[in-house]
Coordinates of C-alpha atoms and ligand atoms in Angstrom, one line a residue:
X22 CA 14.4 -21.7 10.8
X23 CA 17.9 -21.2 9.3
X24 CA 20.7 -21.0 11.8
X25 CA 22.3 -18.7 9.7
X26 CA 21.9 -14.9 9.6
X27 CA 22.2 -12.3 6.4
X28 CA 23.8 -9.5 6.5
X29 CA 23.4 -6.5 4.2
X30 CA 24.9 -3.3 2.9
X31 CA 23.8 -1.3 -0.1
X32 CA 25.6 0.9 -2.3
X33 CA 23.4 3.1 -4.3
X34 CA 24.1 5.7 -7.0
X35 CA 21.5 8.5 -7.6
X36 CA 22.1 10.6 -10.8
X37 CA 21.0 14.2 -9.8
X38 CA 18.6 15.8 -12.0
X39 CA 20.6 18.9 -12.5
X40 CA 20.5 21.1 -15.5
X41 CA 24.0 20.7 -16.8
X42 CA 26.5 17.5 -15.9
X43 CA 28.9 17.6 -13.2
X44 CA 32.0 19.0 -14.8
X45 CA 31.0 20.5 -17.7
X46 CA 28.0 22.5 -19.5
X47 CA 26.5 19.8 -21.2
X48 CA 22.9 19.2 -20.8
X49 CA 22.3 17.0 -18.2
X50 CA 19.7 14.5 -20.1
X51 CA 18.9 11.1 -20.9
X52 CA 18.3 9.1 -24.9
X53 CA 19.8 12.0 -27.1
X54 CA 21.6 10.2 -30.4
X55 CA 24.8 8.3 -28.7
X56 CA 28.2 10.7 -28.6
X57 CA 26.1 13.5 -29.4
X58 CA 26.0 15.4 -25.9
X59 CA 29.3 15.5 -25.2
X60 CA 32.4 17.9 -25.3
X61 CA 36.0 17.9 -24.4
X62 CA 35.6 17.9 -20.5
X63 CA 33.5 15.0 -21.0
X64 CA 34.9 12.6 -23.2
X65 CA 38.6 13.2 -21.2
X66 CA 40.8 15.3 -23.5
X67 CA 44.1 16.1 -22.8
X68 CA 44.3 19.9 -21.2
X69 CA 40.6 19.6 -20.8
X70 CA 39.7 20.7 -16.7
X71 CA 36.3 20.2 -14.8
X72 CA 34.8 22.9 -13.2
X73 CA 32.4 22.0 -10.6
X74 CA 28.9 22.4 -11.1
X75 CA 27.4 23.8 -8.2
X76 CA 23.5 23.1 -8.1
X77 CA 25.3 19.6 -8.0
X78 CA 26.7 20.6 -4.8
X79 CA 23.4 21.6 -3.5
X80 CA 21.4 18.7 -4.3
X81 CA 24.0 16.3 -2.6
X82 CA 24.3 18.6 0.8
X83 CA 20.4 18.3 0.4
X84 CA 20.3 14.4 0.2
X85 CA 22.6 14.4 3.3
X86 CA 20.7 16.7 5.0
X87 CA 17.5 14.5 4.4
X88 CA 19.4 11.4 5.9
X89 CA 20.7 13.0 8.4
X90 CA 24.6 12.9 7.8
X91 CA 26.7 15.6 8.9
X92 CA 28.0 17.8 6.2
X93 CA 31.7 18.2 5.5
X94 CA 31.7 22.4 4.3
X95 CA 35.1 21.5 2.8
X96 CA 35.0 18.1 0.9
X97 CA 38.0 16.9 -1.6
X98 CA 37.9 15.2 -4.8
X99 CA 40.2 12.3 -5.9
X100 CA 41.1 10.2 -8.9
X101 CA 39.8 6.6 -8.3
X102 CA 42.0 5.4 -11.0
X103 CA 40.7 2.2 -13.3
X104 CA 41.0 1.4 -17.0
X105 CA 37.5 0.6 -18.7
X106 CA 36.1 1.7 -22.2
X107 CA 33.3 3.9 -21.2
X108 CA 35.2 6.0 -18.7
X109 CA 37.2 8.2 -21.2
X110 CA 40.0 9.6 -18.8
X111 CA 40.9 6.8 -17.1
X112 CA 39.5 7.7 -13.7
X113 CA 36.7 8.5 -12.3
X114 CA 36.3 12.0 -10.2
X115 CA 35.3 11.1 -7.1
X116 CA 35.2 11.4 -2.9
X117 CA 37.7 9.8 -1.4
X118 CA 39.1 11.0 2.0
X119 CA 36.8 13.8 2.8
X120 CA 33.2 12.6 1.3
X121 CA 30.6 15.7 1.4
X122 CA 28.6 13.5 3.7
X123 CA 29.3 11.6 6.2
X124 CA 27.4 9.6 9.6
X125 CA 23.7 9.6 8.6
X126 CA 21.0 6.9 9.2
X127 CA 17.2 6.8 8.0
X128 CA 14.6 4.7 10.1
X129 CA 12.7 1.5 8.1
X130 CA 9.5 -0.3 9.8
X131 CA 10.5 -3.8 9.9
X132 CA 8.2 -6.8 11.1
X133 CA 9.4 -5.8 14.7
X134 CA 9.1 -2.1 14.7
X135 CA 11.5 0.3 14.0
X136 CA 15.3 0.1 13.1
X137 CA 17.9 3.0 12.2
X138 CA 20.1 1.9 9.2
X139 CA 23.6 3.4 9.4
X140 CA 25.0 5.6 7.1
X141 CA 28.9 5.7 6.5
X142 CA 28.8 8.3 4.0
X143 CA 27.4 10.1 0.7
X144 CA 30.5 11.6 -2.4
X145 CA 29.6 13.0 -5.2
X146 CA 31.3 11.3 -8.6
X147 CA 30.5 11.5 -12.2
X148 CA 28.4 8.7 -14.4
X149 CA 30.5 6.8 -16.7
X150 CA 29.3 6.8 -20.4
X151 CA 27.9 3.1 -21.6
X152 CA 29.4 0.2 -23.4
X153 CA 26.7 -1.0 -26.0
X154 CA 27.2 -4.7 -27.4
X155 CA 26.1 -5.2 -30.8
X156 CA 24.2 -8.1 -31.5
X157 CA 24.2 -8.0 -35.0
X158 CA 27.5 -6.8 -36.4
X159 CA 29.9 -8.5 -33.7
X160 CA 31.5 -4.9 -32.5
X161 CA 31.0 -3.2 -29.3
X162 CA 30.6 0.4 -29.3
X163 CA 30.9 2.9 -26.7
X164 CA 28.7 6.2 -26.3
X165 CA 29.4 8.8 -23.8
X166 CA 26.7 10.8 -23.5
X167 CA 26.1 9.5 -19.9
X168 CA 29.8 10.4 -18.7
X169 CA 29.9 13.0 -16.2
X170 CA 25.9 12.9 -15.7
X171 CA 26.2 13.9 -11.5
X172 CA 26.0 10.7 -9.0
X173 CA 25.7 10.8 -5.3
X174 CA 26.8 7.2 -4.1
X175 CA 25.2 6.7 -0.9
X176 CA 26.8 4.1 1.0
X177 CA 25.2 1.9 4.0
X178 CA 26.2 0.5 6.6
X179 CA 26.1 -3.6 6.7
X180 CA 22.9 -2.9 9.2
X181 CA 20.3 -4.8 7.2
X182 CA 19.5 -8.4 8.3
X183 CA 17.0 -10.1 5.4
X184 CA 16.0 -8.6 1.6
X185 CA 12.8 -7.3 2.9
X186 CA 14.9 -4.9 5.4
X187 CA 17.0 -3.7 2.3
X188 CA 13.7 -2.9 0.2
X189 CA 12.5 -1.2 2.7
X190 CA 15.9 1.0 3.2
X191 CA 16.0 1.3 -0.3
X192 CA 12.4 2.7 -0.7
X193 CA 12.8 5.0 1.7
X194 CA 16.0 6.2 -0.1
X195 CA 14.3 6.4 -3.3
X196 CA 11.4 8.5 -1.6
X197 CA 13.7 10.6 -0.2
X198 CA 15.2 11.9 -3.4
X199 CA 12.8 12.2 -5.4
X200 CA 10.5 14.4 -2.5
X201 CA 13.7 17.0 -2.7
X202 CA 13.4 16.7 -6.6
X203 CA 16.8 16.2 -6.8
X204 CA 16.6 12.9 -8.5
X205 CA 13.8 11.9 -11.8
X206 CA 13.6 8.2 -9.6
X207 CA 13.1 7.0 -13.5
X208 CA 15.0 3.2 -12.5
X209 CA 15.1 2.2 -16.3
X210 CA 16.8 4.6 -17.5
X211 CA 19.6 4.5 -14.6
X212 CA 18.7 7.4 -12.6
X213 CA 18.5 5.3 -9.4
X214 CA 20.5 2.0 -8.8
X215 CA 21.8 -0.3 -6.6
X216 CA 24.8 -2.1 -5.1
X217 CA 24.0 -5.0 -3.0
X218 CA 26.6 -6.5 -0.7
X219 CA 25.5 -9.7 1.2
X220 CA 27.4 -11.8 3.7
X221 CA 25.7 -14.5 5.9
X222 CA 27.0 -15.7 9.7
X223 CA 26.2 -17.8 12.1
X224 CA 23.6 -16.7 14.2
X225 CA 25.1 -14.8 17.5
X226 CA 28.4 -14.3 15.6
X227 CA 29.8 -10.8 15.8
X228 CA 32.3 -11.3 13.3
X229 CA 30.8 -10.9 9.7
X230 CA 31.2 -13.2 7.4
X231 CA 32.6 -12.9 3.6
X232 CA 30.5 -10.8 1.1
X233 CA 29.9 -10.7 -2.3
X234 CA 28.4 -7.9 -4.5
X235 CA 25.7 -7.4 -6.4
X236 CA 26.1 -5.2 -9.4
X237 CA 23.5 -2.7 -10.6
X238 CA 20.2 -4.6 -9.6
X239 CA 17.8 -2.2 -11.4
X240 CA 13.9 -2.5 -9.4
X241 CA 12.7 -2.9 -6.0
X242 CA 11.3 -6.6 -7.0
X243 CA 14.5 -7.6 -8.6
X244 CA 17.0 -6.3 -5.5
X245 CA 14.4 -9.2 -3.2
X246 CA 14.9 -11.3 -5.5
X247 CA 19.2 -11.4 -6.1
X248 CA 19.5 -10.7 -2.1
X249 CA 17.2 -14.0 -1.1
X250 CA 18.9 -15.7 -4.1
X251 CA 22.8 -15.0 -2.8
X252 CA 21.8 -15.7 0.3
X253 CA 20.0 -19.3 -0.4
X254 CA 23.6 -19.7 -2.3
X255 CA 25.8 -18.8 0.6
X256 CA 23.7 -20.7 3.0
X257 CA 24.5 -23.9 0.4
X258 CA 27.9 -23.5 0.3
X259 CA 28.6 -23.3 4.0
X260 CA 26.2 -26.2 4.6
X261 CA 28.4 -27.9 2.5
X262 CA 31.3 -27.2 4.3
X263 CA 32.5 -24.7 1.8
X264 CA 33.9 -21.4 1.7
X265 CA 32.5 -18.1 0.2
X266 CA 34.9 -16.3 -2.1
X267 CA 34.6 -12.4 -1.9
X268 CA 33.5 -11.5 -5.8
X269 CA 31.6 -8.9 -7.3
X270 CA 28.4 -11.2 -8.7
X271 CA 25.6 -10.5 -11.6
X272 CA 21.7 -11.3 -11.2
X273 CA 20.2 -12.9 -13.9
X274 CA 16.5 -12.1 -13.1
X275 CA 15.0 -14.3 -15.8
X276 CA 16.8 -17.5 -14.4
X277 CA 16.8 -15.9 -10.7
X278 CA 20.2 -17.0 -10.3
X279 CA 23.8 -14.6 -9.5
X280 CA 26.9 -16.0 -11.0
X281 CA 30.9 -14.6 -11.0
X282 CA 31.6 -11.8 -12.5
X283 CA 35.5 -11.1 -11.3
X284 CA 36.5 -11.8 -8.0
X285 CA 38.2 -9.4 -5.3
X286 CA 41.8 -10.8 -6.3
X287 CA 41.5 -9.1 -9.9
X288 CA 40.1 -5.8 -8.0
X289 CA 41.2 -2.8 -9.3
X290 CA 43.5 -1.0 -6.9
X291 CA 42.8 2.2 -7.1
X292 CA 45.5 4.1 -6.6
X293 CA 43.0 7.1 -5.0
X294 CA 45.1 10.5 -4.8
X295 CA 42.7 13.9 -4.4
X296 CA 42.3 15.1 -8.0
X297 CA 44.9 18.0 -8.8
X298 CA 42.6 19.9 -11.2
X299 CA 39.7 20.6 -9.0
X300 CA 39.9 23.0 -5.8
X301 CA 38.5 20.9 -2.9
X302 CA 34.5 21.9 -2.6
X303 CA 33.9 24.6 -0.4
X304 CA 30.1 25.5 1.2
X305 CA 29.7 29.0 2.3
X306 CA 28.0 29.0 6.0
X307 CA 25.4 31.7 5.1
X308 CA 24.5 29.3 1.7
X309 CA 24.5 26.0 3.7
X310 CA 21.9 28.0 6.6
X311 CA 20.0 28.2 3.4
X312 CA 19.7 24.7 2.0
X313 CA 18.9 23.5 5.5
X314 CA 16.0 25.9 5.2
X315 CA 14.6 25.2 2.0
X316 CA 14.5 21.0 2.9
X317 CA 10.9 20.1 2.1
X318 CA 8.9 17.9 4.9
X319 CA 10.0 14.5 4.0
X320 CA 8.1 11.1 3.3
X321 CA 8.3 10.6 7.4
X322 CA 6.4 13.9 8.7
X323 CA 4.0 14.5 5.7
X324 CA 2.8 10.7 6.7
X325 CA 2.3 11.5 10.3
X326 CA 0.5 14.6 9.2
X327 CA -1.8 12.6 6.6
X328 CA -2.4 10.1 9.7
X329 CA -3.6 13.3 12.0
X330 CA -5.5 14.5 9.1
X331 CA -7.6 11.1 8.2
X332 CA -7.4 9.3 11.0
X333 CA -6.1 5.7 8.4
X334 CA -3.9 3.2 8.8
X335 CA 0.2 3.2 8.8
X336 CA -0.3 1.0 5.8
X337 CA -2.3 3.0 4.1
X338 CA -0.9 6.1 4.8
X339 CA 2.1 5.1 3.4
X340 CA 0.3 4.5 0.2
X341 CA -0.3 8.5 0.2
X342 CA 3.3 9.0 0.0
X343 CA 4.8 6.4 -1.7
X344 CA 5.6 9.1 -3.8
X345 CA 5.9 13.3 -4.2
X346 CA 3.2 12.5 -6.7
X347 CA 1.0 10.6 -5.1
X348 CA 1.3 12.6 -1.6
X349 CA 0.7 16.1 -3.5
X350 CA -2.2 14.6 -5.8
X351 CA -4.1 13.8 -1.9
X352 CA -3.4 16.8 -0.6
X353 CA -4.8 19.0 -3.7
X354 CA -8.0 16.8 -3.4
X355 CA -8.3 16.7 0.4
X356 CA -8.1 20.6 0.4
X357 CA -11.2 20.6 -1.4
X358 CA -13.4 16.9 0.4
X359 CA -13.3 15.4 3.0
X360 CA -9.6 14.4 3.6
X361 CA -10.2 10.3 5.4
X362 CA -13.0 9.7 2.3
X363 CA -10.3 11.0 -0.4
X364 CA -7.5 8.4 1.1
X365 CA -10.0 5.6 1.1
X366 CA -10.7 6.4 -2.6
X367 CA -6.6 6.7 -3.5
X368 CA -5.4 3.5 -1.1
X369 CA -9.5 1.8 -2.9
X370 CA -10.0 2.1 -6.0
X371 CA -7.8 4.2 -7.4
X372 CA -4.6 2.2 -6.2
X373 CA -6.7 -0.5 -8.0
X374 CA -6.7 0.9 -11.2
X375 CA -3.0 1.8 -11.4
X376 CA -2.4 -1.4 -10.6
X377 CA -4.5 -2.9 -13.5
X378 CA -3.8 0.0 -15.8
X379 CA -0.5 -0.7 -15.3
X380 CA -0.5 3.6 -15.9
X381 CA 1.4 6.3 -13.6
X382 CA -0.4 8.7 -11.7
X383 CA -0.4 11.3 -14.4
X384 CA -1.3 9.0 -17.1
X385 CA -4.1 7.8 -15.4
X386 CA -7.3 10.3 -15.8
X387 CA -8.1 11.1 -12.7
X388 CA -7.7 14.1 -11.4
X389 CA -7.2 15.4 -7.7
X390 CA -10.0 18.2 -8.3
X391 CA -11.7 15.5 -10.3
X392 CA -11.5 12.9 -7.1
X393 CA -12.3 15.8 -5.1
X394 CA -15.6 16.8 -7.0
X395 CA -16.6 12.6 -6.5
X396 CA -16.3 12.7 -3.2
X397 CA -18.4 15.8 -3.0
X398 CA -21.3 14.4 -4.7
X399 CA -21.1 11.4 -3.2
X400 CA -21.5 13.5 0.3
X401 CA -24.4 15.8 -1.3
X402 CA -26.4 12.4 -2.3
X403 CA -26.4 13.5 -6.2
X404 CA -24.9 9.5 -6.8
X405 CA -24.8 6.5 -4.1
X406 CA -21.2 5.0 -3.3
X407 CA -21.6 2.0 -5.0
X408 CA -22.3 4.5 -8.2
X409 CA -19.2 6.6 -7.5
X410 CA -17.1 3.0 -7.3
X411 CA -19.1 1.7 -10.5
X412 CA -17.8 4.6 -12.7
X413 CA -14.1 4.6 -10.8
X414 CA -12.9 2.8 -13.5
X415 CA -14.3 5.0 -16.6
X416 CA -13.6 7.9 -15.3
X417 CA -9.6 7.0 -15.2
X418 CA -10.1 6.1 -18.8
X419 CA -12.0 8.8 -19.6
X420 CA -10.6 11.9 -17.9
X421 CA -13.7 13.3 -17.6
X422 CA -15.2 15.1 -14.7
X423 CA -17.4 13.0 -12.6
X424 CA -20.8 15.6 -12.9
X425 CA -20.3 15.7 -16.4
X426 CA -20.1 11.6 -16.4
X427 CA -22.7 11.3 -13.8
X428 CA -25.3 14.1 -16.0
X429 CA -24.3 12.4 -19.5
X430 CA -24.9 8.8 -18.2
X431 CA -28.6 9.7 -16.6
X432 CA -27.2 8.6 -13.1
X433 CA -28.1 11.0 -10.9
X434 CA -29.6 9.1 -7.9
X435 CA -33.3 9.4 -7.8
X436 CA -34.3 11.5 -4.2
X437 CA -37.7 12.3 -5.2
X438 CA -40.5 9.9 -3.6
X439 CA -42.7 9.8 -6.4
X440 CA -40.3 7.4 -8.7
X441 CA -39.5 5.3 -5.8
X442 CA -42.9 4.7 -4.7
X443 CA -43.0 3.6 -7.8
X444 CA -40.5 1.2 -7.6
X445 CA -41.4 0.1 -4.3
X446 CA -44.6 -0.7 -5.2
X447 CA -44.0 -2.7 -8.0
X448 CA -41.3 -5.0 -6.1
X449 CA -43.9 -5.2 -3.2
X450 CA -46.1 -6.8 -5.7
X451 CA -43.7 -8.9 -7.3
X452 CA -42.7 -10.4 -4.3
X453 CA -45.9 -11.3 -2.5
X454 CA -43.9 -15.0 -0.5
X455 CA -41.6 -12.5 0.8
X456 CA -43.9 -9.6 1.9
X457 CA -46.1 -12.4 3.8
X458 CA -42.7 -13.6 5.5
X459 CA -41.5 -10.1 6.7
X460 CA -45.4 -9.3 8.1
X461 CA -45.0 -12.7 10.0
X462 CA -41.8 -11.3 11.6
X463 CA -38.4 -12.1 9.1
X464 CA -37.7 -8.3 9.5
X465 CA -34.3 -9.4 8.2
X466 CA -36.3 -9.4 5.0
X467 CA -36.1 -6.1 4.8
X468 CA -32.1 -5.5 2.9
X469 CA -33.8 -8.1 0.3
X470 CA -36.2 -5.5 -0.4
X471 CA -33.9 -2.6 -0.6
X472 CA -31.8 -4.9 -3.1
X473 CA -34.9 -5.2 -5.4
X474 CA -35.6 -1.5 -5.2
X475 CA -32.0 -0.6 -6.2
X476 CA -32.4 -3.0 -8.9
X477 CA -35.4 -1.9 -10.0
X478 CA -33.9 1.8 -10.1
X479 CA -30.3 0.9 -11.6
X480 CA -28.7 1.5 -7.9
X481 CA -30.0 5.0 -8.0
X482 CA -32.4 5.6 -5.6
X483 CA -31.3 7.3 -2.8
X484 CA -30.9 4.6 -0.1
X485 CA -32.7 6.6 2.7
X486 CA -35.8 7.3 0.8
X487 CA -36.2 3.9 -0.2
X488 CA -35.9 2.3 3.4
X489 CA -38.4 4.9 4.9
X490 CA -41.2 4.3 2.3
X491 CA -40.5 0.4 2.5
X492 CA -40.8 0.6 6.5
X493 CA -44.3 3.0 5.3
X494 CA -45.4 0.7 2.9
X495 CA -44.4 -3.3 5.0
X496 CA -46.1 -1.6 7.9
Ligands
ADP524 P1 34.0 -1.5 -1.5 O1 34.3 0.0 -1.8 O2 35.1 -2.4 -1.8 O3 32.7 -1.9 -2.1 P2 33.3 -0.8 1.3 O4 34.0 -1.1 2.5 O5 33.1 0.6 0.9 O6 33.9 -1.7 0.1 O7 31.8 -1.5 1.5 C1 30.8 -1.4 0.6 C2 29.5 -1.8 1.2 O8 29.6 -3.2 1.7 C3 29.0 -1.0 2.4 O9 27.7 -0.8 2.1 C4 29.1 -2.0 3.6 O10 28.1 -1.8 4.5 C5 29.0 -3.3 2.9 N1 29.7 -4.4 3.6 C6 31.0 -4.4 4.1 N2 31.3 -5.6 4.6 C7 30.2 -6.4 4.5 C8 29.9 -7.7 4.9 N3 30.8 -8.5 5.4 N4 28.6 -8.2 4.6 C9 27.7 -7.4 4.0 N5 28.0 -6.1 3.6 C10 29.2 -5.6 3.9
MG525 MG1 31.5 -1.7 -3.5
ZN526 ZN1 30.6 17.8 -21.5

């Protein structure tokens, strides 16, 4: 046991999926030809003003709704004033002072129960454009198709205590925005990243120690992996007897290390001031009623609900709503089977061939009213379970429906007595050792009999039949 304690707080940026960017009218999308989705808002002209975009507005009072923040009707932007290449005007437009959102928290399960992770507050900003580094022709280039995309940064409070606690934060972030549809959640394109600040102390200190930050870790797997990592670091130094320098650090997953990147002395300072070309945000009363309305059920209910319906696991159930997705694609199927054998079947099998597919949910071909017709002839006995899991597979390659599958395969299960006697016969006289045994009392015999039979049938006779004409036929 270490004698040292982590502490963590997370800044992340979520682009909002609205229609047009945050100032201007420019499409709001992703991978069009660099510098081609710009205008003079955009790319920082002289004269050029930003008009709010208001369904920006709406999505961000909707994130701080979902974490339970109290909204600021009147919020201010400011200039956060630095000088980089891909930010054309020289600032960036963001909330300073008065954020929208402010004093929220969402609840992770940690390895002892619940815990409520603080949050200090959610501003709206606008997305820089990129720098892109050739590697051929020695230049660097910048495109700013990206600047002004919409960003809620959605800061934490330094309440997370190992890298497991801040994945499990950060999940339930990512969940959360993506439920409302106000974010794509698409992590390789940007939509969805992640500042990770890290400090360790000793354990029982109240003071916390110095932090450095993690820029842009980009997956679930890889923020683990740099928090553990700057931790194991930190935990060196001050074994050593060293200090830890507050610096803003990169993660180099493919060498799992994090090394300098500037330190906090050549920090920018900002130079904030509220941003004299944009009126301070104003949400009518009557409009915000409304948005509190329309807030979905989030990640936290519909699980509880999905518990009630199917009587599973917490585990599991949080496989039904690891995403919007996933959680709507049980609920069509459970509307039309039973809901508890449709979860086993997503958290079984069909969680098994994602994984191996390595597909998304709507790649893969499976259906909800496809699962839903298994699972129904499953219950009506036309194929065995062990069928329905044989053909899992297939039928997520294949797209096709399972009676279709089941007709064009010949795998109906065989309920009619005269083909099983059949079979039954015919293993019974195969197997004379083993008949003798059972008559002299190894009842226990019997499963090794059913095995035969199902072999002898290609797994579909119906279980039932066979076991009552084997107790007929043993005596
Ligand atoms: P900055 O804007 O310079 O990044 P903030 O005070 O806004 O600084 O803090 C950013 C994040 O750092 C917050 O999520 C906060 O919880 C976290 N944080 C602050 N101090 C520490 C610390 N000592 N250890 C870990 N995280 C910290
Ligand atoms: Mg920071
Ligand atoms: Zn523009």
């Amino acid at each position: 046991m270490s004698e040292y304690e982590a502490v963590i707080g997370l800044e992340v940026h979520v682009q909002l999926a609205t229609k047009s960017k945050l100032f201007c009218k420019c499409p709001n999308c992703f991978g069009k030809e660099p510098n081609t989705n710009t205008c003079e808002v955009c790319t920082g002209m002289p004269g050029a003003l930003p008009r709010i975009n208001h369904e920006a507005v709406h999505f961000a009072t909707l994130v701080g709704l979902a974490t339970n923040c109290a909204i600021n009707l009147d919020s201010v932007f400011a200039r956060k004033n630095y000088f980089y290449p891909d930010l054309p005007c020289g600032y960036q437009i963001s909330q300073f002072e008065l954020p929208l959102c402010e004093h929220g928290h969402l609840m992770i399960e940690t390895d002892n129960g619940p815990k409520k992770i603080g949050i200090t507050r959610i501003h709206m900003e606008n997305d820089a454009g990129k720098n892109i580094h050739s590697q051929t022709d020695n230049h660097s280039y910048v495109d700013l198709n990206r600047a002004g995309t919409p960003l809620v940064e959605i800061v934490s409070e330094p309440d997370m205590r190992s890298a497991e606690e801040a994945v499990a934060y950060l999940k339930s972030l990512y969940r959360i925005v993506t439920y409302l549809g106000v974010c794509d959640g698409n992590m390789e394109e940007g939509s969805f990243r992640c500042d990770a600040n890290v400090s360790i102390r000793r354990k029982g200190d109240t003071k916390l120690g110095t932090r450095t930050e993690l820029k842009n870790v980009n997956s679930f797997r890889n923020v683990a992996r740099a928090i553990a990592c700057e931790i194991g670091r930190q935990e060196d130094i001050l074994e050593d007897g060293g200090e830890v320098s507050q610096e803003t650090r990169l993660y180099d997953a493919d060498k799992n290390i994090t090394a300098a990147m500037r330190s906090k002395e050549e920090a920018h300072d900002y130079c904030y001031f509220p941003d004299p070309d944009l009126l301070p945000v104003h949400i009518e009363p009557e409009e915000f009623a409304a948005w509190q309305k329309e807030l979905p059920e989030l990640p936290k209910e519909r699980m509880q609900r999905f518990m009630e319906m199917t009587a599973i696991a917490e585990d599991e159930a949080e496989i039904l709503v690891s995403s919007k997705a996933m959680a709507d694609f049980f609920e069509t199927a459970a509307a039309s089977a039973s809901p508890k054998k449709v979860a086993n079947y997503i958290v079984g099998p069909l969680q098994r061939e994602l994984n191996a597919s390595g597909k998304s949910l709507a790649e893969l071909g499976m259906t909800a009213a496809h699962l839903a017709e298994l699972v129904s002839i499953v219950e009506e006995g036309l194929i065995s379970a062990k069928i329905a899991n044989d053909i899992f597979a297939d039928l997520c390659a294949s797209g096709d429906s399972p009676k279709a599958y089941v007709t064009e395969h010949k795998l109906a299960q065989i309920s009619d007595t005269g083909a099983i006697d059949a079979a039954v016969d015919k293993v019974i006289a195969a197997n004379p050792a083993e008949v003798e045994a059972y008559k002299g009392g190894k009842k226990k015999l019997v499963s090794f009999f059913m095995g035969q039979v199902m072999r002898e049938t290609k797994g579909k006779a119906n279980p039932a039949v066979v076991s009552k004409l084997l107790q007929e036929k043993l005596g």
